[in-house]
Coordinates of C-alpha atoms in Angstrom, one line a residue:
M6 CA -33.2 -9.8 -1.7
A7 CA -31.7 -10.9 1.6
T8 CA -28.0 -11.9 1.5
D9 CA -26.7 -14.0 4.4
L10 CA -24.1 -12.1 6.4
Y11 CA -21.5 -14.4 8.1
E12 CA -19.4 -13.4 11.1
I13 CA -15.9 -14.8 11.6
S14 CA -14.9 -15.3 15.3
G15 CA -11.4 -15.5 16.8
L16 CA -9.7 -12.9 14.6
C17 CA -7.8 -9.8 15.7
V18 CA -10.4 -7.6 14.0
D19 CA -14.1 -7.9 13.4
V20 CA -14.9 -9.6 10.0
E21 CA -18.2 -10.2 8.4
Y22 CA -18.6 -11.5 4.8
M23 CA -21.3 -12.2 2.2
V24 CA -21.1 -14.6 -0.7
M25 CA -22.2 -12.7 -3.7
G26 CA -22.5 -12.8 -7.5
V27 CA -22.4 -15.4 -10.2
L28 CA -18.8 -16.5 -9.2
A29 CA -19.7 -16.7 -5.5
N30 CA -17.3 -14.0 -4.3
N31 CA -16.5 -13.4 -0.6
V32 CA -17.2 -9.7 0.0
Y33 CA -15.6 -8.7 3.3
I34 CA -16.6 -6.0 5.8
V35 CA -13.7 -5.5 8.2
S36 CA -13.8 -3.2 11.3
D37 CA -12.0 -2.5 14.5
G38 CA -14.8 -0.4 16.0
E39 CA -13.0 2.8 15.0
G40 CA -12.9 2.3 11.2
T41 CA -14.6 0.1 8.6
M42 CA -13.5 -1.1 5.1
V43 CA -15.1 -3.2 2.5
V44 CA -12.9 -5.5 0.4
D45 CA -13.8 -6.5 -3.2
P46 CA -17.4 -5.4 -3.5
S47 CA -18.6 -7.8 -6.2
C48 CA -22.1 -6.6 -6.9
S49 CA -25.5 -5.5 -5.4
V50 CA -24.4 -2.3 -3.7
D51 CA -27.8 -2.1 -1.9
K52 CA -27.0 -5.4 -0.1
I53 CA -23.6 -4.2 0.9
L54 CA -25.1 -0.9 2.3
A55 CA -27.7 -2.9 4.2
A56 CA -25.0 -5.0 5.8
L57 CA -23.0 -1.9 6.7
G58 CA -26.0 -0.4 8.5
D59 CA -25.2 2.9 10.2
R60 CA -21.4 2.3 10.1
K61 CA -19.4 4.9 8.3
L62 CA -17.4 3.3 5.5
D63 CA -13.8 4.5 5.5
A64 CA -12.2 2.6 2.6
I65 CA -13.0 0.3 -0.3
V66 CA -10.1 -2.0 -1.0
L67 CA -9.7 -3.9 -4.3
T68 CA -7.3 -6.8 -4.3
H69 CA -7.2 -6.9 -8.1
S70 CA -8.8 -5.7 -11.3
H71 CA -11.2 -8.6 -12.2
F72 CA -14.9 -7.7 -12.6
D73 CA -16.1 -10.0 -10.0
H74 CA -14.1 -8.1 -7.3
T75 CA -14.8 -4.6 -8.5
G76 CA -18.4 -4.6 -9.9
A77 CA -20.0 -2.6 -7.1
A78 CA -17.0 -0.4 -6.2
A79 CA -18.1 2.7 -8.2
E80 CA -21.6 2.6 -6.8
L81 CA -20.4 2.0 -3.3
R82 CA -17.9 4.9 -3.6
E83 CA -20.6 7.2 -4.9
A84 CA -23.0 6.2 -2.1
T85 CA -20.6 6.5 0.8
G86 CA -17.8 8.8 -0.3
A87 CA -15.2 6.2 0.8
P88 CA -12.0 6.2 -1.2
V89 CA -11.1 3.3 -3.5
I90 CA -7.7 1.7 -2.8
A91 CA -5.9 -0.6 -5.3
S92 CA -2.5 -1.4 -6.5
A93 CA -0.8 1.0 -8.9
V94 CA -0.3 -1.8 -11.4
D95 CA -4.0 -2.9 -11.6
A96 CA -5.5 0.6 -11.1
P97 CA -5.6 1.4 -14.9
L98 CA -7.7 -1.7 -15.6
I99 CA -10.1 -0.8 -12.7
E100 CA -10.5 2.7 -14.0
E101 CA -10.8 1.6 -17.6
P102 CA -11.7 -2.1 -17.9
C103 CA -10.6 -4.0 -21.0
D104 CA -13.7 -5.1 -22.9
E105 CA -11.7 -7.7 -24.9
D106 CA -10.6 -9.5 -21.8
L107 CA -13.5 -11.2 -20.1
S108 CA -11.5 -11.6 -16.8
T109 CA -11.2 -7.8 -16.5
R110 CA -14.4 -6.6 -18.1
G111 CA -16.3 -4.6 -15.5
V112 CA -17.8 -1.3 -14.4
P113 CA -15.2 1.5 -14.5
C114 CA -14.3 2.9 -11.1
P115 CA -12.0 5.7 -10.1
V116 CA -9.1 4.7 -7.9
D117 CA -8.4 7.3 -5.2
R118 CA -5.2 5.9 -3.8
T119 CA -2.7 3.5 -5.3
V120 CA -0.5 1.3 -3.2
A121 CA 2.6 -0.8 -3.7
H122 CA 4.5 -3.5 -1.7
G123 CA 5.2 -2.5 1.8
D124 CA 2.7 0.4 2.0
V125 CA 0.3 0.5 4.9
V126 CA -3.5 1.0 4.6
E127 CA -4.7 2.6 7.8
V128 CA -8.4 2.2 8.7
G129 CA -9.3 3.1 12.2
N130 CA -6.5 1.8 14.3
M131 CA -5.9 -1.1 11.8
K132 CA -2.6 -1.0 9.9
W133 CA -2.9 -3.4 6.9
K134 CA 0.5 -4.1 5.3
V135 CA 0.3 -4.4 1.5
I136 CA 1.9 -7.4 0.0
E137 CA 2.3 -7.4 -3.8
T138 CA 1.4 -10.8 -5.1
P139 CA 1.3 -10.9 -8.9
G140 CA 0.4 -14.1 -10.6
H141 CA -3.3 -14.0 -10.9
T142 CA -3.1 -10.5 -12.2
P143 CA 0.1 -8.3 -12.5
G144 CA -1.2 -6.0 -9.8
S145 CA -2.8 -8.4 -7.3
I146 CA -2.3 -7.5 -3.7
C147 CA -2.9 -9.2 -0.3
L148 CA -3.3 -7.3 3.0
F149 CA -1.9 -8.4 6.4
D150 CA -2.8 -7.2 9.9
I151 CA -1.5 -8.3 13.3
P152 CA -3.2 -8.3 16.7
Q153 CA -1.2 -5.2 17.8
F154 CA -3.3 -3.3 15.3
G155 CA -6.6 -4.9 16.0
N156 CA -9.4 -4.6 18.5
H157 CA -8.9 -8.1 19.7
P158 CA -5.3 -8.4 21.0
K159 CA -5.6 -12.2 21.6
G160 CA -7.2 -12.8 18.2
L161 CA -5.4 -14.3 15.1
P162 CA -3.5 -12.2 12.6
V163 CA -5.4 -11.9 9.3
L164 CA -4.4 -12.1 5.6
I165 CA -6.9 -10.9 3.0
S166 CA -5.6 -13.0 0.0
G167 CA -7.9 -12.0 -2.9
D168 CA -7.5 -14.6 -5.6
T169 CA -3.9 -15.4 -4.8
L170 CA -4.3 -18.0 -2.1
F171 CA -7.3 -20.2 -1.5
A172 CA -8.1 -23.2 0.7
G173 CA -6.0 -25.9 -0.9
T174 CA -5.3 -24.2 -4.2
I175 CA -4.2 -20.9 -5.9
G176 CA -5.7 -18.4 -8.3
R177 CA -5.7 -19.1 -12.0
T178 CA -2.7 -17.9 -13.9
D179 CA -4.0 -18.5 -17.5
F180 CA -5.8 -15.1 -17.8
E181 CA -4.3 -12.2 -19.6
G182 CA -1.4 -10.9 -17.4
G183 CA -1.2 -14.1 -15.3
S184 CA 2.1 -15.8 -14.6
M185 CA 2.9 -19.0 -12.8
A186 CA 6.4 -17.9 -12.2
D187 CA 5.1 -14.7 -10.5
M188 CA 2.6 -16.8 -8.6
R189 CA 5.3 -19.0 -7.2
A190 CA 7.3 -16.0 -6.0
S191 CA 4.2 -14.5 -4.5
L192 CA 3.4 -17.7 -2.6
K193 CA 6.9 -17.6 -1.2
K194 CA 6.2 -14.2 0.3
L195 CA 3.0 -15.5 1.9
A196 CA 4.7 -18.6 3.2
A197 CA 6.8 -16.3 5.4
L198 CA 3.7 -15.4 7.5
P199 CA 2.9 -17.1 10.8
D200 CA 1.1 -20.4 10.7
D201 CA -1.8 -19.1 12.8
T202 CA -2.6 -16.4 10.3
A203 CA -6.3 -16.6 9.2
V204 CA -6.6 -16.4 5.4
L205 CA -9.6 -14.7 4.0
P206 CA -9.7 -15.6 0.3
G207 CA -11.8 -14.1 -2.5
H208 CA -13.8 -17.3 -3.0
N209 CA -14.6 -20.5 -1.2
N210 CA -13.6 -21.5 2.3
L211 CA -11.5 -19.7 4.8
T212 CA -8.1 -21.3 5.7
T213 CA -4.8 -20.6 7.6
I214 CA -1.2 -20.2 6.5
G215 CA -0.4 -23.3 8.5
A216 CA -2.9 -25.4 6.6
E217 CA -1.6 -24.2 3.2
R218 CA 2.0 -24.8 4.2
R219 CA 1.2 -28.5 4.1
R220 CA -0.8 -28.2 0.8
V221 CA -0.3 -25.2 -1.5
F222 CA 3.1 -24.1 -0.4
A223 CA 4.4 -27.7 -0.6
L224 CA 2.9 -28.2 -4.0
Y225 CA 3.8 -24.9 -5.6
G226 CA 7.2 -24.4 -4.0
D227 CA 10.4 -23.8 -5.9
P228 CA 10.3 -26.1 -8.9
E229 CA 13.9 -27.3 -8.3

């Protein structure tokens, strides 16, 4: 039953993560000592609760509507009372998943707060800026925090990238609602972030904006 809990050092906030589920999702627990949020609870709510320990959960953030990022959200919400936050665009598919589309099929979960580009998600003293990044899904979002709003002022800024940006690649755009044109535009937004930004993706290895500037951004830049 045990799930390994990994700690990431050197960031402006405290981040732990577990690799969970059949698609090996990165499920993040992010805290600044004053507030705690869980990002993309894939499955196994009991393991997430065990990892939280006695910490109060203040928010559950969903980067997009796919089942492997939302599967335990409803149970975690019920167990902790924490509000679920997602984009206004993807919220309907989180609340009422589409059985015909395998990429969104999942456990229905109420969304307590919807957000859009430029909104700020405040948890503790953290202020996570919402960046709309359609391409993988129409309502995909990333979240960005800087050391000014973290408990480690000398740590790196952090981008939680969901399934938009990975180490060396991007999220699939061939699912229902996906768009390569939208993805290119979304990557252009992320390319504006500082090189030292730590990128916490929904799957696979961690990376940085600087590393992906030489790989993903160069490969998927403007087609002309």
